[in-house]
Short mmCIF file of C-alpha atoms and ligand atoms in Angstrom, two decimals:
data_model
loop_
_atom_site.label_atom_id
_atom_site.label_comp_id
_atom_site.label_asym_id
_atom_site.label_seq_id
_atom_site.Cartn_x
_atom_site.Cartn_y
_atom_site.Cartn_z
CA MET A 1 0.11 0.13 0.26
CA ASN A 2 1.15 3.27 -0.96
CA LYS A 3 1.68 5.73 2.39
CA ALA A 4 1.82 9.32 2.43
CA ILE A 5 2.24 12.69 4.08
CA LEU A 6 -0.64 15.39 3.79
CA VAL A 7 -0.79 18.53 3.14
CA MET A 8 -3.24 21.29 4.10
CA THR A 9 -3.57 24.86 4.17
CA SER A 10 -6.13 24.74 6.18
CA ASP A 11 -7.07 22.90 9.88
CA ASN A 12 -10.91 22.92 9.34
CA PRO A 13 -11.23 19.27 10.31
CA PHE A 14 -13.63 18.64 7.49
CA TYR A 15 -11.07 19.44 5.06
CA ILE A 16 -8.93 16.93 6.39
CA ASP A 17 -11.15 14.28 7.51
CA GLU A 18 -12.16 14.42 3.42
CA LEU A 19 -8.78 13.93 2.02
CA LYS A 20 -7.67 11.35 4.31
CA SER A 21 -11.21 9.64 3.26
CA LEU A 22 -9.98 10.47 -0.40
CA CYS A 23 -7.03 8.75 0.44
CA ILE A 24 -8.53 5.86 2.05
CA ALA A 25 -10.50 5.44 -1.37
CA CYS A 26 -7.46 5.10 -3.03
CA ASP A 27 -5.44 2.62 -0.72
CA ILE A 28 -3.56 5.25 0.44
CA GLU A 29 -2.33 5.30 4.00
CA VAL A 30 -1.84 8.66 5.71
CA GLU A 31 1.26 9.07 7.81
CA ASP A 32 1.20 12.25 8.76
CA VAL A 33 -0.55 15.80 8.52
CA VAL A 34 1.24 19.21 7.55
CA ILE A 35 -0.39 22.67 7.68
CA GLN A 36 0.84 25.92 6.42
CA LYS A 37 -1.52 28.59 6.43
CA LEU A 38 -0.78 30.90 3.89
CA GLU A 39 -1.38 34.29 3.22
CA LYS A 40 -0.35 33.94 0.01
CA ILE A 41 0.34 31.08 -2.39
CA ASN A 42 3.84 30.37 -3.39
CA PRO A 43 3.45 30.39 -7.26
CA ALA A 44 6.46 28.50 -8.20
CA THR A 45 6.07 26.11 -5.09
CA TYR A 46 2.65 26.41 -3.28
CA ILE A 47 4.16 26.19 0.10
CA GLY A 48 7.17 27.96 1.39
CA LYS A 49 11.03 27.36 1.54
CA GLY A 50 11.18 26.36 5.49
CA LYS A 51 8.17 24.25 4.97
CA ILE A 52 9.68 22.03 1.95
CA GLU A 53 12.84 21.32 3.90
CA GLU A 54 10.62 20.69 7.27
CA ILE A 55 8.88 17.94 4.53
CA ARG A 56 11.93 16.47 2.44
CA LEU A 57 13.45 15.43 6.42
CA ARG A 58 10.54 14.19 7.31
CA LEU A 59 9.78 12.13 4.18
CA ASP A 60 10.42 8.21 4.73
CA GLY A 61 9.51 6.87 1.29
CA GLU A 62 5.95 8.32 0.74
CA MET A 63 3.89 10.60 -1.72
CA VAL A 64 2.91 13.54 -0.53
CA ILE A 65 -0.67 14.81 -1.51
CA PHE A 66 -1.68 18.34 -1.59
CA ASP A 67 -5.42 19.65 -0.39
CA ASP A 68 -5.69 21.53 -3.49
CA GLU A 69 -5.01 21.44 -6.89
CA LEU A 70 -1.54 22.50 -7.86
CA SER A 71 -0.34 23.78 -10.84
CA PRO A 72 1.98 21.89 -13.50
CA LEU A 73 4.36 24.53 -12.71
CA GLN A 74 4.60 23.59 -8.78
CA VAL A 75 4.59 19.83 -9.34
CA LYS A 76 7.62 20.03 -11.14
CA ASN A 77 9.17 21.96 -8.60
CA LEU A 78 8.43 20.26 -5.81
CA THR A 79 8.48 16.91 -7.28
CA ASP A 80 12.24 17.94 -8.04
CA GLN A 81 12.99 19.32 -4.51
CA LEU A 82 11.15 17.15 -2.61
CA GLN A 83 12.55 13.81 -4.34
CA THR A 84 9.11 11.78 -4.48
CA GLU A 85 5.90 11.80 -5.62
CA VAL A 86 4.13 15.49 -5.07
CA THR A 87 0.34 15.12 -6.01
CA ASP A 88 -2.81 16.48 -5.15
CA ARG A 89 -6.43 16.42 -4.19
CA THR A 90 -7.85 16.06 -7.94
CA ASP A 91 -5.65 14.20 -8.71
CA LEU A 92 -6.98 11.49 -6.37
CA ILE A 93 -10.68 12.32 -6.99
CA LEU A 94 -9.43 11.42 -10.36
CA ARG A 95 -7.80 8.02 -9.17
CA ILE A 96 -11.22 7.20 -7.98
CA PHE A 97 -13.19 8.03 -10.90
CA GLU A 98 -11.11 5.90 -13.05
CA GLN A 99 -11.18 3.09 -10.59
CA ARG A 100 -15.23 3.03 -10.61
CA ALA A 101 -16.09 4.09 -13.63
CA GLN A 102 -18.46 0.93 -15.45
CA THR A 103 -20.43 2.75 -18.43
CA LYS A 104 -18.78 3.53 -21.57
CA GLU A 105 -20.15 6.75 -21.24
CA ALA A 106 -18.36 6.96 -17.24
CA LYS A 107 -15.06 5.89 -18.87
CA LEU A 108 -14.88 8.21 -21.43
CA GLN A 109 -15.74 10.73 -19.23
CA VAL A 110 -13.26 9.98 -16.95
CA GLU A 111 -10.54 9.32 -19.61
CA ILE A 112 -11.29 12.86 -20.71
CA ALA A 113 -11.29 14.52 -17.09
CA ARG A 114 -7.43 12.81 -16.72
CA ASP A 115 -5.67 13.92 -20.10
CA GLN A 116 -7.18 17.39 -19.78
CA TYR A 117 -5.82 17.26 -16.12
CA LEU A 118 -2.37 15.40 -17.79
CA LEU A 119 -1.62 17.48 -20.72
CA PRO A 120 0.40 20.56 -18.92
CA ARG A 121 1.81 18.12 -16.01
CA LEU A 122 3.81 15.91 -18.67
CA ALA A 123 6.70 18.00 -18.15
CA GLY A 124 6.95 17.56 -14.64
CA MET A 125 6.33 14.03 -14.47
CA GLN A 126 9.19 13.58 -16.68
CA GLU A 127 11.04 15.10 -14.17
CA HIS A 128 10.51 12.75 -11.74
CA MET A 129 10.60 9.53 -13.67
CA SER A 130 14.23 10.48 -14.70
CA HIS A 131 14.89 11.20 -11.50
CA GLN A 132 13.67 7.49 -9.48
CA GLN A 133 16.07 6.20 -13.06
CA GLY A 134 18.54 7.93 -11.16
CA GLY A 135 18.74 10.81 -13.16
CA SER A 136 19.83 9.99 -16.62
CA GLY A 137 21.98 13.35 -18.35
CA PHE A 138 19.72 13.09 -21.59
CA ARG A 139 17.48 16.06 -21.49
CA GLY A 140 16.75 16.15 -24.88
CA SER A 141 15.51 12.87 -25.61
CA GLY A 142 12.75 13.93 -22.66
CA GLU A 143 11.68 16.75 -24.11
CA LYS A 144 11.24 14.81 -27.59
CA GLN A 145 9.31 12.43 -25.54
CA ILE A 146 7.07 14.98 -23.69
CA GLU A 147 6.59 16.21 -27.09
CA LEU A 148 5.56 12.69 -28.62
CA ASP A 149 3.07 12.58 -25.67
CA ARG A 150 1.39 15.37 -25.92
CA ARG A 151 0.91 14.81 -28.95
CA ILE A 152 -0.32 10.87 -28.33
CA ILE A 153 -2.54 12.81 -25.67
CA SER A 154 -4.15 15.10 -27.84
CA ARG A 155 -5.24 13.25 -30.43
CA LYS A 156 -7.05 10.44 -28.00
CA LEU A 157 -8.50 13.24 -26.42
CA SER A 158 -10.50 14.24 -29.79
CA ARG A 159 -11.18 11.33 -30.37
CA SER A 160 -12.98 10.32 -26.63
CA ARG A 161 -14.62 14.08 -26.95
CA LYS A 162 -16.00 12.53 -30.54
CA GLU A 163 -16.91 9.50 -28.91
CA LEU A 164 -19.17 10.82 -25.85
CA ALA A 165 -20.53 13.32 -28.06
CA GLN A 166 -22.45 10.06 -29.84
CA ILE A 167 -23.27 8.58 -26.36
CA VAL A 168 -24.99 11.68 -25.26
CA LYS A 169 -27.12 12.45 -28.28
CA GLN A 170 -28.78 8.81 -27.45
CA ARG A 171 -29.26 9.35 -24.30
CA GLN A 172 -31.01 12.61 -25.26
CA THR A 173 -33.15 10.46 -27.94
CA GLN A 174 -34.13 8.00 -24.66
CA ARG A 175 -34.72 11.15 -22.79
CA GLU A 176 -37.15 12.78 -25.34
CA ARG A 177 -39.14 9.44 -25.25
CA ARG A 178 -39.26 9.45 -21.96
CA LYS A 179 -40.42 13.31 -21.78
CA ARG A 180 -43.32 12.04 -24.58
CA ASN A 181 -45.05 9.00 -22.53
CA ASN A 182 -45.66 12.19 -19.41
CA VAL A 183 -43.82 10.18 -16.74
CA PRO A 184 -42.71 12.55 -14.07
CA VAL A 185 -38.85 12.59 -14.08
CA ILE A 186 -37.68 12.35 -10.16
CA ALA A 187 -33.99 12.99 -9.73
CA LEU A 188 -31.89 12.17 -6.51
CA VAL A 189 -28.92 14.61 -5.89
CA GLY A 190 -26.91 15.17 -2.81
CA TYR A 191 -23.57 15.06 -1.20
CA THR A 192 -21.44 12.24 -1.81
CA ASN A 193 -22.14 9.16 0.42
CA SER A 194 -25.52 10.65 1.70
CA GLY A 195 -27.16 7.67 1.07
CA LYS A 196 -29.01 8.41 -3.17
CA SER A 197 -27.97 4.87 -4.27
CA THR A 198 -29.74 3.12 -0.80
CA LEU A 199 -32.43 5.41 -1.19
CA LEU A 200 -33.25 4.23 -4.82
CA ASN A 201 -32.67 0.84 -3.84
CA THR A 202 -35.67 1.11 -0.67
CA LEU A 203 -37.93 2.69 -3.51
CA CYS A 204 -37.25 0.47 -5.87
CA GLN A 205 -39.59 -2.27 -5.94
CA ASN A 206 -37.21 -4.47 -8.43
CA LYS A 207 -34.85 -6.38 -6.05
CA GLU A 208 -33.14 -7.56 -9.08
CA LYS A 209 -32.37 -4.25 -10.27
CA LYS A 210 -30.46 -2.52 -7.39
CA VAL A 211 -27.54 -0.03 -7.63
CA PHE A 212 -24.26 0.05 -6.27
CA GLU A 213 -24.32 1.42 -2.81
CA LYS A 214 -21.15 1.52 -0.52
CA ASP A 215 -19.49 3.58 2.55
CA MET A 216 -17.12 5.40 0.47
CA LEU A 217 -16.60 8.37 -1.24
CA PHE A 218 -18.23 7.99 -5.15
CA ALA A 219 -19.55 5.07 -5.13
CA THR A 220 -21.73 6.06 -8.03
CA LEU A 221 -20.39 7.37 -11.43
CA GLN A 222 -23.03 6.58 -13.56
CA THR A 223 -26.64 7.72 -13.96
CA SER A 224 -29.54 5.10 -13.09
CA THR A 225 -33.47 5.30 -13.86
CA ARG A 226 -35.69 3.01 -12.07
CA ASN A 227 -38.83 2.52 -12.69
CA ILE A 228 -40.47 3.34 -9.06
CA LYS A 229 -44.56 3.34 -8.16
CA ILE A 230 -45.59 6.69 -5.90
CA LYS A 231 -48.71 6.11 -4.83
CA ASN A 232 -49.56 3.91 -7.51
CA HIS A 233 -48.11 6.42 -10.17
CA THR A 234 -45.29 5.41 -12.22
CA CYS A 235 -42.29 7.74 -11.91
CA LEU A 236 -38.81 7.51 -13.50
CA LEU A 237 -36.45 7.56 -10.19
CA THR A 238 -32.33 8.86 -11.34
CA ASP A 239 -29.12 8.34 -9.62
CA THR A 240 -26.61 10.34 -9.53
CA VAL A 241 -23.04 11.07 -9.02
CA GLY A 242 -22.49 12.94 -5.54
CA PHE A 243 -21.30 16.36 -5.22
CA ILE A 244 -17.89 17.05 -3.39
CA GLU A 245 -16.58 20.52 -2.10
CA ARG A 246 -14.49 21.98 -4.93
CA LEU A 247 -15.04 18.91 -7.62
CA PRO A 248 -12.32 19.86 -9.90
CA HIS A 249 -13.81 21.41 -12.79
CA ASN A 250 -11.65 19.28 -15.83
CA LEU A 251 -14.58 17.00 -14.24
CA ILE A 252 -17.28 19.46 -13.78
CA GLN A 253 -16.77 19.56 -17.62
CA ALA A 254 -16.79 15.95 -18.28
CA PHE A 255 -19.78 14.91 -16.06
CA ARG A 256 -21.80 17.48 -17.32
CA SER A 257 -23.62 15.48 -19.11
CA THR A 258 -24.45 13.24 -16.53
CA LEU A 259 -26.23 15.53 -14.52
CA GLU A 260 -28.13 16.74 -17.77
CA GLU A 261 -30.83 13.98 -15.93
CA VAL A 262 -31.06 16.81 -13.31
CA LYS A 263 -31.78 18.99 -15.47
CA GLU A 264 -34.39 16.69 -16.90
CA ALA A 265 -36.14 16.22 -13.67
CA ASP A 266 -39.37 17.09 -12.48
CA LEU A 267 -38.51 17.27 -9.17
CA LEU A 268 -35.13 16.64 -6.60
CA LEU A 269 -34.86 14.96 -3.94
CA HIS A 270 -32.20 16.69 -1.92
CA VAL A 271 -29.75 13.58 -0.05
CA VAL A 272 -28.75 14.93 3.15
CA ASP A 273 -26.30 12.87 5.70
CA SER A 274 -28.44 14.12 9.08
CA SER A 275 -25.94 12.36 11.04
CA PHE A 276 -22.89 14.63 9.73
CA GLU A 277 -22.34 17.38 12.02
CA ASP A 278 -21.22 20.19 8.93
CA TYR A 279 -24.36 18.52 6.71
CA GLN A 280 -25.05 22.62 5.86
CA LEU A 281 -21.38 22.53 3.90
CA GLN A 282 -22.87 19.68 2.20
CA VAL A 283 -25.99 21.02 1.88
CA ASP A 284 -24.42 24.65 0.57
CA THR A 285 -21.66 22.64 -1.81
CA THR A 286 -24.55 20.35 -3.97
CA ASN A 287 -26.76 23.36 -4.20
CA LYS A 288 -24.11 25.78 -5.78
CA VAL A 289 -23.89 23.03 -8.41
CA LEU A 290 -27.27 22.95 -8.59
CA GLU A 291 -27.78 26.21 -9.95
CA GLU A 292 -24.59 26.12 -12.17
CA LEU A 293 -26.57 23.36 -13.50
CA GLY A 294 -29.63 25.95 -13.93
CA VAL A 295 -31.81 24.00 -12.14
CA GLU A 296 -32.97 26.15 -8.77
CA ASN A 297 -36.21 26.41 -9.40
CA THR A 298 -36.75 22.93 -10.21
CA PRO A 299 -39.21 21.89 -7.23
CA MET A 300 -37.00 20.24 -4.71
CA ILE A 301 -37.57 17.89 -1.30
CA TYR A 302 -35.08 18.18 1.37
CA VAL A 303 -34.54 14.58 2.60
CA TYR A 304 -32.51 14.36 5.80
CA ASN A 305 -31.68 10.92 6.15
CA LYS A 306 -29.81 8.51 8.51
CA VAL A 307 -32.24 9.50 11.40
CA ASP A 308 -31.57 5.84 12.58
CA LEU A 309 -28.11 7.00 13.47
CA ASN A 310 -29.76 9.56 16.01
CA LYS A 311 -27.67 12.46 15.77
CA TYR A 312 -30.33 14.45 13.54
CA GLY A 313 -30.71 16.85 16.52
CA TYR A 314 -28.85 19.91 15.25
CA VAL A 315 -30.32 19.91 12.21
CA HIS A 316 -32.60 23.32 11.20
CA PRO A 317 -34.87 21.44 7.87
CA VAL A 318 -35.43 23.64 5.29
CA THR A 319 -39.12 23.25 3.51
CA PRO A 320 -40.37 21.48 2.05
CA TYR A 321 -38.69 18.49 3.93
CA VAL A 322 -38.92 15.00 5.30
CA PHE A 323 -36.50 13.21 7.64
CA ILE A 324 -35.88 9.71 6.75
CA SER A 325 -33.54 6.24 7.09
CA ALA A 326 -33.04 4.73 4.10
CA LYS A 327 -31.23 1.60 5.23
CA GLU A 328 -34.03 1.07 8.12
CA LYS A 329 -37.11 2.21 6.31
CA ILE A 330 -37.59 4.69 8.13
CA GLY A 331 -40.15 7.83 7.21
CA LEU A 332 -40.76 6.66 3.42
CA ASP A 333 -44.47 7.06 4.52
CA LEU A 334 -43.87 11.05 4.88
CA LEU A 335 -41.24 11.04 1.94
CA GLU A 336 -44.52 9.97 -0.87
CA ASP A 337 -46.76 11.97 0.54
CA GLU A 338 -44.52 15.09 0.10
CA ILE A 339 -43.68 13.82 -3.88
CA SER A 340 -46.73 13.17 -4.02
CA HIS A 341 -48.22 16.49 -3.14
CA ILE A 342 -45.82 18.24 -5.68
CA LEU A 343 -46.17 16.24 -8.59
CA PHE A 344 -49.56 14.67 -8.49
CA LYS A 345 -51.17 17.24 -6.93
CA ASP A 346 -53.33 18.63 -10.06
CA TYR A 347 -54.41 14.78 -10.47
CA GLU A 348 -58.63 14.02 -10.04
CA THR A 349 -60.02 11.05 -10.67
CA PHE A 350 -61.84 10.87 -13.95
CA GLN A 351 -64.87 8.20 -15.23
CA LEU A 352 -64.78 7.62 -18.50
CA GLY A 353 -66.75 5.53 -21.21
CA ILE A 354 -65.30 4.83 -24.77
CA PRO A 355 -67.13 3.62 -27.19
CA TYR A 356 -65.71 0.02 -28.83
CA ASP A 357 -65.20 2.30 -32.68
CA LYS A 358 -63.07 5.05 -31.13
CA GLY A 359 -59.74 2.31 -30.44
CA GLU A 360 -57.23 5.14 -30.85
CA ASP A 361 -58.92 7.45 -28.51
CA PHE A 362 -58.57 4.50 -25.82
CA LYS A 363 -55.13 3.26 -26.89
CA TYR A 364 -53.68 6.78 -25.88
CA LEU A 365 -55.50 7.37 -22.46
CA TYR A 366 -54.50 3.95 -21.66
CA GLU A 367 -51.29 4.52 -22.54
CA HIS A 368 -50.79 8.08 -21.08
CA THR A 369 -51.98 8.39 -17.84
CA TYR A 370 -52.96 6.36 -14.92
CA VAL A 371 -54.97 3.63 -15.37
CA GLU A 372 -56.76 2.76 -12.19
CA GLN A 373 -60.05 0.35 -13.33
CA VAL A 374 -60.75 -0.85 -17.34
CA ASP A 375 -64.12 -3.03 -17.74
CA TYR A 376 -65.13 -3.85 -21.13
CA ARG A 377 -69.18 -2.91 -20.73
CA ASP A 378 -71.83 -3.81 -23.41
CA ASP A 379 -71.91 -0.21 -24.97
CA TYR A 380 -68.44 0.59 -24.07
CA ILE A 381 -65.23 0.69 -22.42
CA TYR A 382 -65.46 1.61 -18.66
CA LEU A 383 -62.08 3.87 -17.91
CA GLN A 384 -61.14 5.17 -14.72
CA ILE A 385 -57.99 7.02 -14.79
CA GLU A 386 -56.31 9.23 -12.89
CA ALA A 387 -54.91 12.57 -15.04
CA LYS A 388 -54.09 16.21 -15.10
CA ARG A 389 -57.12 17.76 -16.87
CA GLN A 390 -55.22 19.72 -18.98
CA ASP A 391 -52.99 16.61 -20.38
CA ILE A 392 -56.89 14.98 -21.35
CA LYS A 393 -58.96 17.85 -22.87
CA ASP A 394 -59.17 16.30 -26.09
CA TYR A 395 -61.44 13.71 -23.98
CA LEU A 396 -63.19 15.01 -21.75
CA MET A 397 -66.75 14.16 -23.93
CA TYR A 398 -66.10 10.38 -22.36
CA ILE A 399 -67.02 11.21 -19.08
CA LEU A 400 -69.66 9.50 -17.61
CA LEU A 401 -72.30 11.04 -16.32
CA ASN A 402 -73.86 9.75 -12.66
N1 GTP B 1 -27.42 4.03 9.24
C1 GTP B 1 -27.51 4.60 7.77
N2 GTP B 1 -26.58 4.48 7.08
C2 GTP B 1 -26.90 4.85 5.46
C3 GTP B 1 -28.51 5.45 5.57
N3 GTP B 1 -28.33 5.26 4.14
C4 GTP B 1 -27.68 5.24 3.38
N4 GTP B 1 -26.69 4.55 4.25
C5 GTP B 1 -25.19 4.06 4.31
O1 GTP B 1 -24.13 5.13 3.97
C6 GTP B 1 -23.43 5.01 2.85
C7 GTP B 1 -23.35 5.52 1.55
O2 GTP B 1 -24.74 5.52 0.68
P1 GTP B 1 -24.59 5.09 -0.59
O3 GTP B 1 -26.56 5.25 -0.79
O4 GTP B 1 -23.20 4.75 -1.20
O5 GTP B 1 -24.52 6.78 -0.76
P2 GTP B 1 -24.48 7.45 -2.40
O6 GTP B 1 -25.36 9.13 -1.49
O7 GTP B 1 -25.10 7.14 -3.29
O8 GTP B 1 -23.31 8.01 -2.13
P3 GTP B 1 -22.20 8.29 -3.64
O9 GTP B 1 -22.51 7.07 -4.68
O10 GTP B 1 -21.09 8.16 -3.30
O11 GTP B 1 -22.72 9.53 -4.31
C8 GTP B 1 -23.48 3.28 2.65
O12 GTP B 1 -22.59 2.66 3.68
C9 GTP B 1 -25.05 2.74 3.29
O13 GTP B 1 -25.07 2.13 4.03
C10 GTP B 1 -29.20 5.43 6.61
O14 GTP B 1 -30.17 6.19 6.17
N5 GTP B 1 -29.35 5.04 7.63
MG1 MG B 2 -24.45 6.47 -4.91
#
């Protein structure tokens, strides 16, 4: 297992714990945490000379990981001076995404983000490699190598981008088809590890179609959509990638298409880990991303999860909200009430009698509304449905008068 020394510019335990969790997810053991509060970041080496020396003396084969994203120049200089692998939080997040990506789309997205990150950093890495090999004197050949690598990566980047665009287009068609079917879409959003996938699995009746849930950062990288029933209404529930503070901008770009699903949603369930005292920071981060996506006007329910841990006393809920435990199945009725209150408040029950020669109309209503009852009677087909009046305005003549 790799070992590391972490370099922080803040002593906020939230950030320290988060960087440690990122290390754990990458199989890296944290040996030490160095904190230097900086007035000003050194453009050449990020931290100051004295601190670099202090770290250098302390090093015993560990890698050094910075909490912030380092510039290519900083990586190069620090690698030079510390004579060990120097990397940053962005790289860790990329590594995790690389491990977890499973679908073709997620893999492409991560590849693009990685290549974008790599491209300006090739020089620094080359330096590190040559140190490891005992520092050969052939600088010239190294530079040629860098140029070659750069060209290979650039070509790969443009290929991946094209391929991704193709997949995104296909998904768009899928989404449009869904939209035509009038089925409301609910999207789960929230900080990583808040319990989105667990909630999806709990709400999904089809137990074979479970999505991956785990106590680690970024368990989910691909959106999955499942059919669920909310008070007899069919809805689509979409699980999304979790958010994190300071998500590297390469990744935001790469994952934009995944988050397109969120834009199409009729309702957002903002899942919050209520057992976490600093939950507000996570809520703010999530809301910031939602704002960037332009969905701040989509109706949203705050779902304060993990109440079974009994550590939600300090939560100041924002309306509309519910307290639940996705794992222990607590409060799910209330959640369904809230969802149906928002999504189905305009729905009414209609009793229709459709003549047998109006087969097309029957078919339309059968496919586009919530059918509660069908009865083939002597003179007509009896149909009891739930629908919005405006959605069936062309069929109101079939309403049966009692
Ligand atoms: N105690 C408790 N644990 C929960 C609850 N809901 C989820 N968890 C746990 O929290 C961890 C994360 O759950 P996930 O459902 O994978 O979280 P997520 O929001 O999908 O995470 P990402 O995919 O990384 O964004 C898992 O270990 C779950 O078992 C809950 O209601 N109570
Ligand atoms: Mg998940």
